[in-house]
Coordinates of N, CA and C in Angstrom, one line a residue:
X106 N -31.7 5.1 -17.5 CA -31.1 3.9 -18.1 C -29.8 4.3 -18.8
X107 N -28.8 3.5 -19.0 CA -27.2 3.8 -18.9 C -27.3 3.5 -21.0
X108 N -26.3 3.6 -21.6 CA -26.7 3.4 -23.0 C -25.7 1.6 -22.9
X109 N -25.2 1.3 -21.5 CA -24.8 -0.1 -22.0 C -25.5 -0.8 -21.2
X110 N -25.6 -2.2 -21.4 CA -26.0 -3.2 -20.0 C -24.8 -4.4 -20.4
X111 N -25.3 -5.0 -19.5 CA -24.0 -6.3 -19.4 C -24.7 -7.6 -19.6
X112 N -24.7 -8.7 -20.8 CA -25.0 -10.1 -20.3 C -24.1 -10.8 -20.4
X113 N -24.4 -12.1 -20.0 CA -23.6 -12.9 -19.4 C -23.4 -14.4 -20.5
X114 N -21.9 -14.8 -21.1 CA -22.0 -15.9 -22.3 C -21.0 -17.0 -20.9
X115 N -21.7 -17.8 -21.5 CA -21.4 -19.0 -20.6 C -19.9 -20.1 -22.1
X116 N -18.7 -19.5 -21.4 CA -18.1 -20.1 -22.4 C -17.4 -21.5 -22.3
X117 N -17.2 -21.8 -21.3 CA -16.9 -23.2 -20.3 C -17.6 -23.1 -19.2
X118 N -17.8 -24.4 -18.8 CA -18.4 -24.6 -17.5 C -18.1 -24.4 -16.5
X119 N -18.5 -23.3 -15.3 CA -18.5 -22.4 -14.6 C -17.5 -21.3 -14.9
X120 N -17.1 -21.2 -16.3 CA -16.6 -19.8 -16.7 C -17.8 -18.7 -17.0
X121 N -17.8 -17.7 -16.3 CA -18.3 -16.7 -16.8 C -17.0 -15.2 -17.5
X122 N -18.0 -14.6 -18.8 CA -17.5 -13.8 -19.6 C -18.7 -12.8 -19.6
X123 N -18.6 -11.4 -19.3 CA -19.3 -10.5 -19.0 C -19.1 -9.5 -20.4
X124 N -19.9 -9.7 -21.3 CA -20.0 -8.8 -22.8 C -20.7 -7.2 -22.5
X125 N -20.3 -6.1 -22.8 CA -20.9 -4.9 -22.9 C -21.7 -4.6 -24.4
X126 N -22.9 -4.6 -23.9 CA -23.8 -4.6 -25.2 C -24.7 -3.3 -25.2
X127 N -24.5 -2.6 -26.0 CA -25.3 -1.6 -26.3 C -26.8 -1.6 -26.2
X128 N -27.5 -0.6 -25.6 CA -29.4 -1.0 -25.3 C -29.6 0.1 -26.3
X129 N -28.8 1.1 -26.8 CA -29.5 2.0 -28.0 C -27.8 2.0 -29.1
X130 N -28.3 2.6 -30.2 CA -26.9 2.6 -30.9 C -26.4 3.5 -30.3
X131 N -24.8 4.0 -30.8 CA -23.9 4.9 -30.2 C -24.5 6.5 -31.0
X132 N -24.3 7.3 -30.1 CA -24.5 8.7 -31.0 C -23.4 9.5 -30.3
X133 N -22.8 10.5 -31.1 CA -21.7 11.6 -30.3 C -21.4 12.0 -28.9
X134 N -22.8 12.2 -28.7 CA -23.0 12.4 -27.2 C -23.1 11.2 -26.1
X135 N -23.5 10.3 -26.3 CA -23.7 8.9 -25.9 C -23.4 7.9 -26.8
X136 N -21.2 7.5 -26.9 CA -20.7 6.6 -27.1 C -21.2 5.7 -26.5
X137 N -21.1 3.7 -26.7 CA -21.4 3.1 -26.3 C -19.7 2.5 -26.2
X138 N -19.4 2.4 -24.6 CA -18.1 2.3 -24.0 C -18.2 1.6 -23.1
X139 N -17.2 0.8 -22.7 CA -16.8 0.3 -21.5 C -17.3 1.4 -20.2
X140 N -17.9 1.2 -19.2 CA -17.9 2.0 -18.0 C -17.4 2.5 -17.5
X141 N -15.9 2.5 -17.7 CA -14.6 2.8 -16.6 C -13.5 2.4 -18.0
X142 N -13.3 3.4 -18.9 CA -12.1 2.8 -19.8 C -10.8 3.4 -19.1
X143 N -9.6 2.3 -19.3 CA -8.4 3.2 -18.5 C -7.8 4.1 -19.1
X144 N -7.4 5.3 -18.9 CA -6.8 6.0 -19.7 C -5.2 6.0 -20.1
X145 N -4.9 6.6 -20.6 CA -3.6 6.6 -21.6 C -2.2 6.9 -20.5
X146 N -2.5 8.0 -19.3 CA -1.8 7.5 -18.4 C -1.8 6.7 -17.7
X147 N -3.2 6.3 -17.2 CA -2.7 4.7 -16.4 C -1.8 3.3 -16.7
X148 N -2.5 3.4 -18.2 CA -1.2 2.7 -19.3 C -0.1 2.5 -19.3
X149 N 0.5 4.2 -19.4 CA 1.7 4.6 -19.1 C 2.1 4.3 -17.6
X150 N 1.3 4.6 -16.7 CA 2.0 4.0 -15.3 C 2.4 3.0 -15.0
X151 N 1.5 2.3 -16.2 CA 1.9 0.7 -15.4 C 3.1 0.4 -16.3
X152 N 3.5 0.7 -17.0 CA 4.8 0.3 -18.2 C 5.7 0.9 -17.5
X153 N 5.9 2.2 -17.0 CA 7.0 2.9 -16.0 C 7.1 1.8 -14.8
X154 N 6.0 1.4 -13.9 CA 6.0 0.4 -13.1 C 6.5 -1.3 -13.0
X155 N 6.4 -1.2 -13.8 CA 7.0 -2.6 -14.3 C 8.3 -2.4 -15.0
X156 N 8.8 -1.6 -15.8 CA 10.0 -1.3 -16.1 C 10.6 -1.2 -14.6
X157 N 10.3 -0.2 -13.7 CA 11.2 -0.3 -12.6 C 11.5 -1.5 -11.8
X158 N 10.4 -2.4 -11.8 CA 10.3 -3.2 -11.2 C 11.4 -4.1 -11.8
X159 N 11.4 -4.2 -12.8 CA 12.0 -5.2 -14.4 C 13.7 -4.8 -13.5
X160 N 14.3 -3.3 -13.6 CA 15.5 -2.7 -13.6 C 15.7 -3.2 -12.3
X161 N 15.2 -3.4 -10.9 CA 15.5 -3.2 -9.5 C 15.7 -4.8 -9.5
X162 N 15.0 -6.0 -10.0 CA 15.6 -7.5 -9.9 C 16.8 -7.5 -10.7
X163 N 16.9 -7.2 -11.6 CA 18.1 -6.8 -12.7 C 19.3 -6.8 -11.9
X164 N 19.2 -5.7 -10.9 CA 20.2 -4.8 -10.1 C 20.2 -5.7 -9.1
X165 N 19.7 -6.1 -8.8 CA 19.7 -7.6 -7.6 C 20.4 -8.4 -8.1
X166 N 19.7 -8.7 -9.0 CA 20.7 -10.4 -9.5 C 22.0 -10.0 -9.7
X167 N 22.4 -8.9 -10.5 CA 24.1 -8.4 -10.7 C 24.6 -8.7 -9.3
X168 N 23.9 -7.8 -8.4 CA 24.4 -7.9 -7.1 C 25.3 -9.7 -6.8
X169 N 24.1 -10.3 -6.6 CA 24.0 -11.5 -5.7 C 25.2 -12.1 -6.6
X170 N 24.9 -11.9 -7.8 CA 26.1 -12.5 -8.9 C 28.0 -12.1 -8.6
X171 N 28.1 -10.8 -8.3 CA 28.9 -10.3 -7.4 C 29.5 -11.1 -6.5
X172 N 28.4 -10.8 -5.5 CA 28.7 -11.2 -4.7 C 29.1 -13.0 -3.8
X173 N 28.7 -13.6 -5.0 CA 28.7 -15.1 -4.7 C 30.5 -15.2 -6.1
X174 N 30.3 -14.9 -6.4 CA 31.9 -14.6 -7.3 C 32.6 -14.1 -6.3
X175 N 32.7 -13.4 -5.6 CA 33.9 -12.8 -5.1 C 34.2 -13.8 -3.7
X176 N 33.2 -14.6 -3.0 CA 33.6 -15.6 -2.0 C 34.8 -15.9 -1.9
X177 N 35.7 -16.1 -3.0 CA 37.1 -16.8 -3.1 C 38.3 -15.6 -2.3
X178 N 37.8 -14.6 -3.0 CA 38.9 -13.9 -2.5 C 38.7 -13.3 -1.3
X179 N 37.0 -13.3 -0.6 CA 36.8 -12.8 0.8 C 37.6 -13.6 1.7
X180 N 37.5 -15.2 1.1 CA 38.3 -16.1 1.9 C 39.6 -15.8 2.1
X181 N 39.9 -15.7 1.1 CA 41.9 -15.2 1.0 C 42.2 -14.2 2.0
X182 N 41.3 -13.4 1.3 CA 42.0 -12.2 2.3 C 41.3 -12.3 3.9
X183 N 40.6 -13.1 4.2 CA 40.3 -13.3 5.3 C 41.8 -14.1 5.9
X184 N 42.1 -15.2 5.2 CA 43.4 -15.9 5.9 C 44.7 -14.9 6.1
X185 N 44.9 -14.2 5.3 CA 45.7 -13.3 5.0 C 45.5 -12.4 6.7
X186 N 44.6 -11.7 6.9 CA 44.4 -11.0 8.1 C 44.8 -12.1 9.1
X187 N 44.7 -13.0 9.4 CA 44.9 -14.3 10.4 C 45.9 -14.3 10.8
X188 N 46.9 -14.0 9.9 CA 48.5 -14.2 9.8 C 49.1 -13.4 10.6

């Protein structure tokens, strides 16, 4: 037998919320924990992850911003070669 079990609180209707509830108290050797806690690098991965993600639309939008600004003078110098 595991030192947690799981029941179930009914907080809205057809909401379920799944509570970790201790079946003995916690002792040194047998904390009473989540089953799978994330650790401190996963954490970190995901903040690196989303930062890049954050920086790479960033760098897009500059782009598109660029490049919808400069139409005027692609035109120009498009007529310009014509000649």
């Amino acid at each position: 037998m595991s030192a947690w079990s799981s029941r179930t609180i009914r907080a809205r209707p057809f909401v379920k919320v799944t509570v970790a509830t201790c079946i003995s108290p916690p002792t040194r050797s047998n904390p009473c924990r989540r089953p799978n806690p994330r650790s401190r690098k996963e954490l970190l991965m995901d903040v690196v992850g989303w930062t890049a993600t954050a920086v790479v639309v960033l760098v897009l939008l500059a782009a598109a911003a660029v490049g919808v600004r400069s139409i005027p003078d692609i035109r120009r110098y498009l007529k310009m070669r014509q000649m």
